[in-house]
Short mmCIF file of C-alpha atoms in Angstrom, two decimals:
data_model
loop_
_atom_site.label_atom_id
_atom_site.label_comp_id
_atom_site.label_asym_id
_atom_site.label_seq_id
_atom_site.Cartn_x
_atom_site.Cartn_y
_atom_site.Cartn_z
CA MET E 1 5.50 21.95 -36.37
CA GLY E 2 8.09 19.20 -36.56
CA THR E 3 11.63 18.61 -35.48
CA SER E 4 14.48 17.13 -37.45
CA ARG E 5 16.73 16.35 -34.52
CA PRO E 6 17.11 12.66 -33.68
CA VAL E 7 15.27 11.12 -30.75
CA ILE E 8 17.39 8.76 -28.69
CA VAL E 9 15.56 5.81 -27.11
CA LYS E 10 17.42 4.16 -24.27
CA ARG E 11 16.25 0.92 -22.71
CA MET E 12 16.63 0.91 -18.95
CA PRO E 13 18.20 -2.09 -17.17
CA ASP E 14 15.92 -4.51 -15.35
CA ARG E 15 17.25 -3.45 -11.94
CA ILE E 16 17.98 0.17 -11.13
CA ASN E 17 19.89 0.27 -7.89
CA LEU E 18 22.87 2.39 -6.90
CA GLN E 19 25.44 0.45 -8.88
CA GLN E 20 23.30 0.06 -11.99
CA SER E 21 22.38 3.74 -11.82
CA ARG E 22 26.02 4.78 -11.83
CA GLU E 23 26.82 2.52 -14.77
CA PHE E 24 23.79 3.70 -16.67
CA LEU E 25 24.54 7.35 -16.00
CA ARG E 26 28.11 6.91 -17.18
CA GLU E 27 26.75 5.35 -20.34
CA VAL E 28 24.14 7.98 -21.18
CA GLN E 29 25.84 11.15 -19.97
CA PRO E 30 27.52 11.85 -23.34
CA LEU E 31 24.10 11.64 -24.98
CA LEU E 32 22.48 13.87 -22.38
CA ARG E 33 25.18 16.49 -22.80
CA SER E 34 24.85 16.80 -26.54
CA ASP E 35 23.17 19.84 -28.02
CA ARG E 36 19.42 19.91 -27.27
CA PRO E 37 19.10 16.18 -26.69
CA GLN E 38 15.74 14.46 -27.18
CA VAL E 39 15.75 11.34 -25.09
CA VAL E 40 13.22 8.63 -24.25
CA PHE E 41 13.88 6.13 -21.48
CA ASP E 42 12.11 2.82 -22.06
CA PHE E 43 11.10 1.35 -18.70
CA SER E 44 9.39 -1.78 -19.98
CA ALA E 45 12.12 -4.11 -18.66
CA VAL E 46 12.47 -2.55 -15.21
CA HIS E 47 11.57 -5.01 -12.49
CA ARG E 48 13.15 -3.35 -9.50
CA MET E 49 13.93 0.26 -8.81
CA ASP E 50 14.97 2.10 -5.67
CA ALA E 51 15.61 5.66 -4.53
CA ALA E 52 19.03 5.69 -6.20
CA GLY E 53 17.26 5.10 -9.51
CA VAL E 54 15.01 8.07 -8.89
CA ASP E 55 18.05 10.21 -8.03
CA MET E 56 19.65 9.10 -11.27
CA LEU E 57 16.57 10.06 -13.29
CA LEU E 58 16.52 13.51 -11.70
CA GLU E 59 20.17 13.89 -12.52
CA CYS E 60 19.52 12.92 -16.13
CA MET E 61 16.68 15.42 -16.26
CA SER E 62 18.93 18.10 -14.82
CA ASP E 63 21.62 17.38 -17.43
CA VAL E 64 19.13 17.40 -20.28
CA MET E 65 17.61 20.69 -19.19
CA LYS E 66 20.99 22.32 -18.95
CA HIS E 67 21.44 21.51 -22.63
CA ASP E 68 17.99 22.69 -23.60
CA GLY E 69 16.71 19.20 -24.38
CA ASP E 70 13.92 17.03 -23.11
CA LEU E 71 13.70 13.65 -21.41
CA LYS E 72 10.54 11.55 -21.53
CA LEU E 73 9.66 8.22 -20.00
CA ALA E 74 7.81 5.43 -21.77
CA ALA E 75 6.29 2.02 -21.12
CA LEU E 76 6.56 2.19 -17.34
CA SER E 77 6.45 -1.24 -15.77
CA PRO E 78 4.14 -1.45 -12.73
CA GLN E 79 7.17 -1.62 -10.46
CA ALA E 80 8.76 1.52 -11.88
CA GLY E 81 5.39 3.29 -11.96
CA VAL E 82 4.74 2.59 -8.29
CA VAL E 83 8.20 3.79 -7.22
CA LEU E 84 8.00 6.94 -9.33
CA GLU E 85 4.57 7.73 -7.96
CA LEU E 86 5.63 6.99 -4.39
CA THR E 87 8.58 9.36 -4.66
CA ARG E 88 6.51 11.97 -6.54
CA ALA E 89 9.00 11.85 -9.39
CA ASP E 90 6.29 10.99 -11.92
CA ARG E 91 5.11 14.61 -11.85
CA LEU E 92 8.44 15.83 -13.18
CA PHE E 93 8.43 13.78 -16.36
CA GLU E 94 6.20 13.33 -19.35
CA VAL E 95 5.18 9.69 -19.27
CA TYR E 96 3.87 7.78 -22.30
CA ASP E 97 2.32 4.35 -22.60
CA THR E 98 4.58 3.26 -25.44
CA VAL E 99 7.98 4.20 -26.77
CA SER E 100 6.53 5.13 -30.16
CA ASP E 101 4.08 7.53 -28.48
CA ALA E 102 6.96 9.14 -26.64
CA VAL E 103 9.05 9.46 -29.80
CA ARG E 104 6.12 10.87 -31.74
CA SER E 105 5.49 13.43 -29.03
CA PHE E 106 8.75 15.20 -29.88
CA SER E 107 7.42 16.08 -33.31
CA GLY E 108 3.98 17.22 -32.18
CA PHE E 109 2.69 20.29 -30.43
CA LEU E 110 1.66 19.59 -26.83
CA PRO E 111 0.62 16.00 -27.53
CA ASN E 112 -0.10 15.18 -23.89
CA ALA E 113 -2.45 18.11 -23.56
CA MET E 114 -4.36 16.97 -26.62
CA ARG E 115 -4.54 13.47 -25.25
CA HIS E 116 -6.05 14.77 -22.02
CA TYR E 117 -8.68 16.63 -24.03
CA ALA E 118 -9.52 13.38 -25.77
CA GLU E 119 -9.77 11.56 -22.41
CA TRP E 120 -12.15 14.19 -21.09
CA GLY E 121 -14.38 13.68 -24.07
CA VAL E 122 -13.65 17.02 -25.68
CA PRO E 123 -12.81 16.60 -29.35
CA ALA E 124 -9.21 17.62 -29.83
CA ALA E 125 -9.94 19.45 -33.08
CA ALA E 126 -12.82 21.38 -31.52
CA SER E 127 -10.77 22.44 -28.53
CA ALA E 128 -7.88 23.48 -30.75
CA GLY E 129 -10.30 25.43 -32.91
CA ASP E 130 -11.73 27.16 -29.86
CA SER E 131 -8.35 28.20 -28.62
CA SER E 132 -7.27 29.42 -32.06
CA SER E 133 -10.47 31.40 -32.42
CA LYS E 134 -9.91 32.94 -29.01
CA LEU E 135 -6.40 33.80 -30.00
CA ALA E 136 -7.64 35.32 -33.24
CA ALA E 137 -10.22 37.36 -31.33
CA MET M 1 -20.82 -25.38 34.89
CA GLY M 2 -23.42 -26.36 32.31
CA ALA M 3 -22.83 -27.61 28.79
CA MET M 4 -22.14 -25.06 26.09
CA GLU M 5 -24.74 -24.53 23.43
CA LEU M 6 -22.68 -23.04 20.66
CA ALA M 7 -18.98 -23.02 19.82
CA ALA M 8 -17.10 -21.79 16.76
CA ILE M 9 -14.07 -23.00 14.84
CA ILE M 10 -12.38 -20.44 12.61
CA VAL M 11 -10.00 -21.67 9.94
CA VAL M 12 -7.80 -18.90 8.56
CA GLY M 13 -6.53 -19.19 5.00
CA ALA M 14 -6.32 -22.74 3.61
CA ARG M 15 -8.63 -22.23 0.67
CA GLN M 16 -9.21 -25.55 -1.03
CA GLU M 17 -10.16 -24.25 -4.45
CA GLU M 18 -7.72 -24.13 -7.29
CA PRO M 19 -5.73 -20.89 -6.98
CA GLU M 20 -5.23 -20.66 -10.78
CA ALA M 21 -8.93 -20.15 -11.34
CA ALA M 22 -8.99 -17.51 -8.65
CA ALA M 23 -5.98 -15.75 -10.12
CA LYS M 24 -7.76 -15.61 -13.47
CA HIS M 25 -10.47 -13.53 -11.89
CA HIS M 26 -8.00 -11.21 -10.22
CA PRO M 27 -5.23 -10.44 -12.69
CA GLY M 28 -2.34 -8.49 -11.30
CA SER M 29 -2.85 -9.50 -7.71
CA ALA M 30 0.18 -11.52 -6.72
CA GLY M 31 -1.52 -13.59 -4.07
CA PHE M 32 -5.11 -14.69 -3.86
CA GLU M 33 -6.40 -14.02 -0.31
CA THR M 34 -2.88 -13.06 0.74
CA PHE M 35 -0.65 -10.01 0.87
CA ALA M 36 3.12 -10.50 1.03
CA GLY M 37 2.41 -14.18 1.62
CA ILE M 38 0.26 -13.53 4.70
CA PRO M 39 -3.45 -14.43 4.68
CA LEU M 40 -5.53 -11.26 4.60
CA PRO M 41 -7.60 -12.24 7.68
CA LEU M 42 -4.38 -12.18 9.72
CA LEU M 43 -3.62 -8.60 8.68
CA ASP M 44 -4.79 -5.72 10.78
CA VAL M 45 -7.79 -3.59 9.96
CA VAL M 46 -8.17 -0.48 12.18
CA GLY M 47 -6.26 -1.95 15.09
CA LYS M 48 -6.95 -5.67 15.10
CA SER M 49 -6.62 -8.54 12.68
CA VAL M 50 -9.75 -9.54 10.81
CA ALA M 51 -9.62 -12.92 12.56
CA HIS M 52 -9.66 -11.12 15.89
CA HIS M 53 -12.56 -8.90 14.84
CA VAL M 54 -14.53 -12.00 13.81
CA ALA M 55 -13.77 -13.85 17.05
CA ASP M 56 -14.76 -10.81 19.12
CA ARG M 57 -17.97 -10.42 17.17
CA LEU M 58 -18.87 -14.07 17.68
CA ARG M 59 -18.25 -13.74 21.42
CA ARG M 60 -20.43 -10.63 21.52
CA VAL M 61 -23.35 -12.42 19.90
CA GLY M 62 -23.21 -15.35 22.30
CA VAL M 63 -20.73 -17.92 21.02
CA GLU M 64 -19.22 -19.33 24.17
CA ALA M 65 -15.97 -20.82 22.84
CA VAL M 66 -13.95 -19.86 19.78
CA THR M 67 -11.00 -21.75 18.33
CA ALA M 68 -8.98 -20.12 15.56
CA LEU M 69 -6.55 -22.18 13.52
CA THR M 70 -4.10 -21.34 10.79
CA ASP M 71 -1.58 -23.17 8.70
CA ASP M 72 2.00 -23.47 9.95
CA ALA M 73 3.33 -22.23 6.65
CA LEU M 74 1.18 -19.13 6.80
CA TYR M 75 2.05 -18.19 10.35
CA GLN M 76 4.10 -15.06 10.85
CA ASP M 77 4.61 -13.48 14.22
CA THR M 78 4.38 -9.87 13.13
CA ALA M 79 1.15 -10.47 11.28
CA LEU M 80 -0.55 -12.37 13.99
CA ARG M 81 0.09 -10.13 16.94
CA ASP M 82 -2.39 -7.41 17.50
CA GLY M 83 -1.71 -4.06 19.05
CA ASP M 84 -2.07 -5.52 22.51
CA GLY M 85 0.37 -8.32 21.72
CA GLN M 86 -2.18 -11.13 21.63
CA ALA M 87 -1.83 -13.95 19.14
CA ALA M 88 -4.86 -14.29 16.92
CA CYS M 89 -4.62 -17.95 15.97
CA ARG M 90 -3.20 -21.28 16.93
CA ARG M 91 -0.84 -22.63 14.28
CA THR M 92 -1.01 -26.17 13.08
CA ALA M 93 0.52 -28.35 10.39
CA ASP M 94 -2.77 -29.56 8.89
CA VAL M 95 -5.44 -26.99 9.53
CA TRP M 96 -8.43 -29.03 8.32
CA ARG M 97 -7.37 -32.06 10.36
CA ALA M 98 -6.92 -29.81 13.40
CA ALA M 99 -10.40 -28.40 12.80
CA GLU M 100 -11.85 -31.92 12.81
CA ASP M 101 -10.07 -32.62 16.11
CA ALA M 102 -11.38 -29.36 17.59
CA PHE M 103 -14.90 -30.30 16.46
CA SER M 104 -14.61 -33.70 18.18
CA SER M 105 -13.40 -32.01 21.37
CA TYR M 106 -16.38 -29.67 21.38
CA ALA M 107 -18.73 -32.62 20.75
CA ASP M 108 -17.17 -34.48 23.68
CA GLU M 109 -17.66 -31.42 25.90
CA GLY M 110 -21.38 -31.51 25.14
CA VAL M 111 -21.67 -28.54 22.78
CA GLU M 112 -24.95 -28.66 20.85
CA GLN M 113 -24.01 -26.82 17.66
CA VAL M 114 -20.73 -25.81 16.14
CA LEU M 115 -20.26 -22.90 13.78
CA LEU M 116 -17.53 -23.56 11.22
CA LEU M 117 -15.98 -20.58 9.44
CA ARG M 118 -13.19 -20.15 6.97
CA LEU M 119 -11.62 -16.71 6.59
CA GLY M 120 -11.57 -15.89 3.66
CA PRO M 121 -14.71 -13.98 3.32
CA TYR M 122 -15.78 -11.60 6.07
CA ALA M 123 -19.54 -11.71 6.66
CA GLU M 124 -21.62 -9.99 9.32
CA PHE M 125 -24.53 -12.40 9.22
CA GLU M 126 -27.25 -12.47 11.88
CA LEU M 127 -26.23 -15.46 13.98
CA GLU M 128 -29.57 -15.85 15.74
CA ASP M 129 -31.43 -15.83 12.45
CA PHE M 130 -28.94 -18.31 10.97
CA LEU M 131 -29.42 -20.72 13.90
CA ARG M 132 -33.20 -20.33 13.78
CA PHE M 133 -33.18 -21.17 10.06
CA HIS M 134 -30.99 -24.21 10.76
CA GLN M 135 -33.35 -25.47 13.45
CA GLU M 136 -36.55 -24.75 11.56
CA HIS M 137 -35.31 -26.70 8.53
CA ARG M 138 -34.18 -29.61 10.76
CA GLN M 139 -30.91 -29.95 8.87
CA THR M 140 -27.75 -31.58 10.17
CA ALA M 141 -25.65 -28.92 8.50
CA THR M 142 -26.58 -25.58 6.93
CA LEU M 143 -24.33 -23.58 4.64
CA LEU M 144 -24.12 -19.79 4.72
CA CYS M 145 -24.42 -18.08 1.34
CA ASP M 146 -24.96 -14.66 -0.12
CA GLU M 147 -26.20 -13.79 -3.58
CA ARG M 148 -22.73 -14.44 -5.05
CA GLY M 149 -22.36 -17.93 -3.59
CA PRO M 150 -21.12 -19.77 -0.51
CA LEU M 151 -19.33 -17.79 2.19
CA ASP M 152 -17.31 -20.74 3.51
CA ALA M 153 -19.31 -21.00 6.72
CA ALA M 154 -21.76 -23.53 8.11
CA VAL M 155 -23.49 -24.53 11.30
CA VAL M 156 -23.46 -28.25 12.19
CA GLN M 157 -25.07 -30.32 14.92
CA ALA M 158 -22.18 -31.35 17.16
CA ALA M 159 -23.41 -34.94 17.25
CA ARG M 160 -23.01 -35.26 13.47
CA ARG M 161 -19.26 -35.73 13.21
CA ASN M 162 -19.44 -37.29 9.76
CA ASP M 163 -21.28 -34.26 8.39
CA ALA M 164 -18.69 -31.98 9.94
CA ALA M 165 -15.82 -34.03 8.52
CA PHE M 166 -17.41 -33.94 5.05
CA LEU M 167 -17.87 -30.17 5.28
CA LEU M 168 -14.32 -29.59 6.42
CA ARG M 169 -12.90 -31.83 3.72
CA ASN M 170 -14.83 -29.82 1.12
CA GLY M 171 -13.69 -26.43 2.34
CA LEU M 172 -17.08 -25.63 3.91
CA ARG M 173 -18.70 -25.49 0.48
CA ALA M 174 -20.71 -28.71 0.31
CA THR M 175 -22.85 -30.70 2.75
CA ARG M 176 -22.97 -34.49 2.96
CA LEU M 177 -26.77 -34.54 2.82
CA PRO M 178 -28.80 -32.20 0.64
CA SER M 179 -29.73 -29.07 2.58
CA GLU M 180 -31.09 -25.65 1.93
CA PRO M 181 -28.48 -22.91 2.40
CA TYR M 182 -29.14 -19.82 4.50
CA LEU M 183 -29.00 -16.69 2.38
CA THR M 184 -27.69 -13.59 4.12
CA ARG M 185 -28.09 -10.02 2.93
CA ALA M 186 -25.76 -8.59 5.56
CA TYR M 187 -22.44 -6.86 4.96
CA VAL M 188 -20.00 -9.18 3.17
CA ASN M 189 -16.43 -8.55 2.09
CA PRO M 190 -14.87 -11.37 0.06
CA LEU M 191 -11.33 -10.47 1.27
CA GLU M 192 -9.80 -11.89 -1.87
CA ASN M 193 -7.11 -9.30 -2.45
CA ALA M 194 -5.51 -6.17 -1.03
CA HIS M 195 -8.25 -4.09 -2.63
CA ASP M 196 -10.82 -5.85 -0.43
CA LEU M 197 -8.66 -5.35 2.67
CA ARG M 198 -8.50 -1.66 1.90
CA ARG M 199 -12.26 -1.52 1.36
CA LEU M 200 -12.84 -3.19 4.71
CA ALA M 201 -10.74 -0.50 6.41
CA GLN M 202 -12.68 2.22 4.58
CA ASP M 203 -15.99 0.65 5.54
CA ALA M 204 -14.89 0.45 9.18
CA LEU M 205 -13.94 4.14 9.21
CA LEU M 206 -17.15 5.12 7.46
CA MET M 207 -19.25 2.93 9.80
CA ARG M 208 -20.55 0.82 6.96
CA CYS M 209 -19.78 -2.37 8.86
CA GLU M 210 -19.66 -3.47 12.49
CA ILE M 211 -15.87 -3.25 12.81
CA ARG M 212 -14.94 -0.30 14.98
CA PRO M 213 -11.51 1.35 15.13
CA GLN M 214 -9.52 0.32 18.19
CA GLY M 215 -8.72 3.66 19.72
CA ARG M 216 -9.99 6.91 21.10
CA GLU M 217 -11.92 9.20 18.79
CA LEU M 218 -9.90 12.39 19.25
CA LYS M 219 -12.13 14.38 16.94
CA PRO M 220 -15.00 13.28 14.73
CA GLY M 221 -13.71 10.61 12.40
CA VAL M 222 -10.14 10.50 13.72
CA TRP M 223 -9.25 7.52 15.92
CA VAL M 224 -5.93 7.25 17.65
CA GLY M 225 -4.66 4.18 19.47
CA GLU M 226 -2.82 4.07 22.79
CA ARG M 227 0.57 5.73 22.92
CA ALA M 228 0.48 6.79 19.30
CA ARG M 229 2.82 9.72 18.71
CA ILE M 230 1.67 12.39 16.32
CA HIS M 231 3.96 15.34 15.71
CA ARG M 232 2.27 18.69 16.22
CA SER M 233 2.90 19.63 12.60
CA ALA M 234 1.48 16.36 11.26
CA ARG M 235 -2.06 16.51 9.92
CA VAL M 236 -4.64 13.79 10.34
CA LEU M 237 -7.78 14.48 8.34
CA ALA M 238 -10.97 12.56 9.06
CA PRO M 239 -11.75 9.82 8.51
CA ALA M 240 -8.46 8.27 9.53
CA PHE M 241 -6.97 5.86 12.03
CA VAL M 242 -3.58 5.90 13.75
CA GLY M 243 -2.90 2.70 15.63
CA ALA M 244 -1.30 2.08 19.00
CA HIS M 245 2.40 3.01 19.25
CA ALA M 246 2.36 4.37 15.69
CA LYS M 247 4.43 7.44 14.89
CA LEU M 248 3.60 10.27 12.56
CA ARG M 249 6.59 12.53 12.14
CA ALA M 250 6.72 16.20 11.30
CA ALA M 251 4.67 17.51 8.37
CA SER M 252 3.25 14.11 7.49
CA VAL M 253 -0.35 14.00 6.29
CA VAL M 254 -2.85 11.18 6.76
CA THR M 255 -6.04 11.68 4.83
CA ARG M 256 -8.95 10.10 2.93
CA CYS M 257 -9.67 7.02 4.99
CA SER M 258 -6.00 6.24 5.48
CA VAL M 259 -5.02 3.81 8.19
CA VAL M 260 -1.68 3.64 9.98
CA GLU M 261 -1.66 0.42 11.95
CA HIS M 262 0.09 -0.18 15.26
CA HIS M 263 3.86 0.34 15.55
CA ALA M 264 4.03 1.77 12.02
CA GLU M 265 6.10 4.89 11.35
CA VAL M 266 5.44 7.59 8.81
CA ASP M 267 8.44 9.81 8.30
CA CYS M 268 8.61 13.56 7.74
CA GLY M 269 6.59 15.11 4.95
CA THR M 270 5.04 11.89 3.70
CA VAL M 271 1.45 12.04 2.50
CA LEU M 272 -0.86 9.06 2.85
CA GLU M 273 -4.05 9.21 0.86
CA ASP M 274 -6.51 6.31 0.78
CA THR M 275 -3.74 4.04 2.02
CA THR M 276 -3.26 1.35 4.62
CA ILE M 277 0.12 1.08 6.32
CA LEU M 278 0.38 -2.33 7.92
CA PRO M 279 1.87 -2.95 11.38
CA TYR M 280 5.61 -2.51 11.96
CA THR M 281 6.07 -0.71 8.66
CA TYR M 282 8.34 2.28 8.15
CA VAL M 283 7.39 4.70 5.37
CA GLY M 284 10.27 6.93 4.28
CA THR M 285 10.65 10.69 4.09
CA GLY M 286 8.79 12.88 1.63
CA LEU M 287 6.85 10.13 -0.08
CA ASP M 288 3.38 10.19 -1.55
CA ALA M 289 1.45 6.97 -1.06
CA ALA M 290 -2.01 6.96 -2.59
CA HIS M 291 -4.52 4.13 -3.12
CA ALA M 292 -2.16 1.55 -1.70
CA VAL M 293 -1.61 -1.09 0.94
CA ALA M 294 1.97 -1.12 2.18
CA GLY M 295 3.85 -3.34 4.56
CA PHE M 296 6.25 -6.25 4.96
CA GLY M 297 8.52 -4.81 2.26
CA LYS M 298 5.75 -4.69 -0.33
CA ILE M 299 3.35 -2.15 -1.66
CA CYS M 300 0.19 -2.97 -3.54
CA HIS M 301 -1.02 -0.15 -5.73
CA LEU M 302 -4.76 -0.61 -6.02
CA ARG M 303 -5.27 1.47 -9.15
CA ARG M 304 -2.36 -0.06 -11.03
CA ARG M 305 -3.29 -3.49 -9.64
CA ALA M 306 0.37 -4.19 -8.99
CA GLU M 307 2.06 -5.68 -5.96
CA VAL M 308 5.63 -4.46 -5.91
CA GLU M 309 8.49 -5.45 -3.66
CA ILE M 310 10.39 -2.43 -2.35
CA ALA M 311 13.88 -3.42 -1.31
CA ASP M 312 15.02 0.12 -0.49
CA PRO M 313 14.58 0.67 3.27
CA ARG M 314 14.60 4.43 2.72
CA LEU M 315 11.28 4.07 0.92
CA LEU M 316 9.63 1.23 2.77
CA GLY M 317 11.18 -0.57 5.70
CA THR M 318 10.30 -2.67 8.68
CA VAL M 319 10.21 -1.54 12.28
CA ALA M 320 11.70 -4.02 14.74
CA VAL M 321 9.06 -6.04 16.57
CA SER M 322 11.04 -6.19 19.80
CA ALA M 323 10.73 -3.02 21.89
CA THR M 324 14.30 -3.39 23.17
CA TRP M 325 15.67 -3.68 19.68
CA ARG M 326 13.65 -0.66 18.59
CA MET M 327 15.02 1.35 21.49
CA MET M 328 18.58 0.35 20.66
CA LYS M 329 18.12 1.30 17.03
CA ASN M 330 16.66 4.67 18.00
CA ALA M 331 19.55 5.29 20.38
CA ALA M 332 22.04 4.37 17.65
CA SER M 333 20.41 6.67 15.11
CA LEU M 334 20.36 9.49 17.68
CA ALA M 335 24.04 8.88 18.45
CA ALA M 336 24.80 9.08 14.73
CA TYR M 337 22.61 12.15 14.24
CA LEU M 338 23.88 14.37 17.07
CA PRO M 339 27.56 14.64 16.00
CA VAL M 340 26.48 15.51 12.44
CA GLN M 341 24.20 18.23 13.76
CA ALA M 342 26.94 19.51 16.05
CA VAL M 343 29.37 19.76 13.12
CA ARG M 344 26.74 21.46 10.98
CA GLY M 345 25.96 23.88 13.81
CA LEU M 346 29.62 24.73 14.23
CA ALA M 347 30.07 25.19 10.49
CA SER M 348 27.07 27.48 10.18
CA ALA M 349 28.17 29.40 13.27
CA GLY M 350 31.57 29.87 11.64
CA ARG M 351 29.90 31.23 8.53
CA ARG M 352 27.77 33.56 10.59
CA THR M 353 30.78 35.05 12.39
CA GLN M 354 32.41 36.07 9.10
CA PRO M 355 31.50 39.68 8.48
CA ALA M 356 29.46 40.02 5.35
CA PRO M 357 30.74 42.67 2.94
CA PRO M 358 28.39 45.63 3.09
CA PRO M 359 26.53 46.24 -0.15
CA PRO M 360 27.59 49.38 -1.94
CA GLN M 361 25.35 52.24 -1.01
CA GLY M 362 22.78 53.06 -3.60
CA ASP M 363 23.74 50.17 -5.87
CA VAL M 364 20.68 48.03 -5.24
CA LEU M 365 20.58 46.87 -8.82
CA GLY M 366 24.21 45.85 -8.66
CA SER M 367 23.70 43.69 -5.60
CA SER M 368 20.64 42.03 -7.10
CA ARG M 369 22.59 41.24 -10.21
CA GLN M 370 24.88 39.01 -8.20
CA HIS M 371 22.12 36.58 -7.21
CA PRO M 372 21.56 34.93 -10.59
CA ALA M 373 25.24 34.03 -10.65
CA GLU M 374 24.66 31.86 -7.58
CA LEU M 375 21.92 30.01 -9.42
CA GLU M 376 24.16 29.18 -12.35
CA PRO M 377 24.65 25.45 -12.79
CA SER M 378 27.88 24.24 -11.32
CA PRO M 379 30.47 23.30 -13.95
CA GLU M 380 31.02 19.94 -12.27
CA PRO M 381 28.45 17.28 -13.12
CA LEU M 382 26.57 15.74 -10.25
CA SER M 383 27.67 12.24 -9.46
CA ALA M 384 25.09 9.48 -9.23
CA SER M 385 25.40 9.14 -5.53
CA ASN M 386 22.87 7.67 -3.20
CA GLU M 387 22.69 10.76 -1.06
CA ALA M 388 19.36 12.45 -1.05
CA ALA M 389 21.08 15.67 -0.03
CA GLN M 390 21.84 16.31 -3.69
CA PHE M 391 18.15 16.72 -4.31
CA ALA M 392 17.19 18.51 -1.18
CA GLY M 393 14.04 20.56 -0.74
CA ASP M 394 15.43 23.47 -2.74
CA PHE M 395 15.77 21.38 -5.89
CA ALA M 396 13.48 22.74 -8.54
CA VAL M 397 12.70 21.59 -12.04
CA VAL M 398 11.55 23.87 -14.79
CA ARG M 399 9.98 22.13 -17.77
CA ARG M 400 9.60 23.12 -21.38
CA TYR M 401 6.89 21.32 -23.25
CA GLY M 402 6.97 20.47 -26.92
CA ASN M 403 8.22 23.26 -29.09
CA GLU M 404 7.06 25.92 -26.71
#
């Protein structure tokens, strides 16, 4: 099942502190407040991030949810990954290794879940078949 | 007083090998044998620096005099002081030159053999066996090795100053005359990166090595240092270590071989799992540190193999080393906190005194219908402010996945 709505990829600045967060939020808020926005934040260039950056991400998430959209994170740099994990914010977002994975995920059905199946060594097709057969039963 | 038989010289840091080659073997680790620019042997492991643990161990097994030396450039007060305020090493401009001088001094004092160690690697070799091997083989100098290679340690006859000088100039990895190395099968930790430091702390807590936590064992597997303050709602799950003067605030959790070193502070609600918090480190509120070594403004995530500088003091900060300064800061924060609480108390008291409108009798459904209106999103957008109050504990996120 696909989607025809555009996916917006936004590259994050290399430093996400209070000032940068405000500027960035001002920049992206019109996008986040469009109808059912599909947004990917590219974190590959982020070298420094603090708590204000995490606040800003939560605010973006809040905005996107209010408009029935989705916000995903991609290509987390080690710095951003550590800060997000430290602040437990990583659990609130879908995180992808690459931007293209994140973009593709908008047009697929539960792509992360399927990826986890693959990581656990369960063939994705088999597991999908099982669930469909259970549903049919 | 008779002449000493055995003395030891410990050189901390100062690896003579090319760091590029070492970095190749440890991608992602910012510093080889260092963390935040401090040599790993000077960092604390369950209450004392590794250098201190080694010196204590040598004294226990009969070494009569121990000299520990470190490079001037590597010396940092906070790293070197242990929980009891002792300095671990003597600083010097040229550590290898200073080691040669120390060797000469011991030789002049009539010491028979000198044990030379570079930390670096931490090895719990059998000293008696090592000395017996050295004597049986009638060597002027004997290197200590394990199956992976040299452990940067050697024993030298004190009369053989040239052999000692050669050894020291080669980073304790080569002898002037051909000799058979002593192979140890004891516990060895290469202490090359933060991962090894963490493993040493785990091994100490799990009794896999001779290092013992410096504190009282409150319950099986939980050691607490002197004057550590643990809030009654904080949880410390074995095995774990809380160092002297450390503070665990309300609802914090320390679990899975986590270590909170002396004078460190863990703020409310923070969870430490398989983590070492280095001395004088403040860990902020409501955080989740797992598989990490944190301190001196840096955090090393062991699974991601990334050492990250955290500039935000609300996440990771430094506790003042001076007790007076700490007390002043605490007094200042209390002075700032009390008026805010007083105002909040007054405001909530004011709200409480307002009589609440009684719900209409029998209209239970009507009153419950009003609650969702309170949960409606506010029409005003949230500003990107730095205040955590915007995302307080009652902030909840509901996700929709895919096309669900």
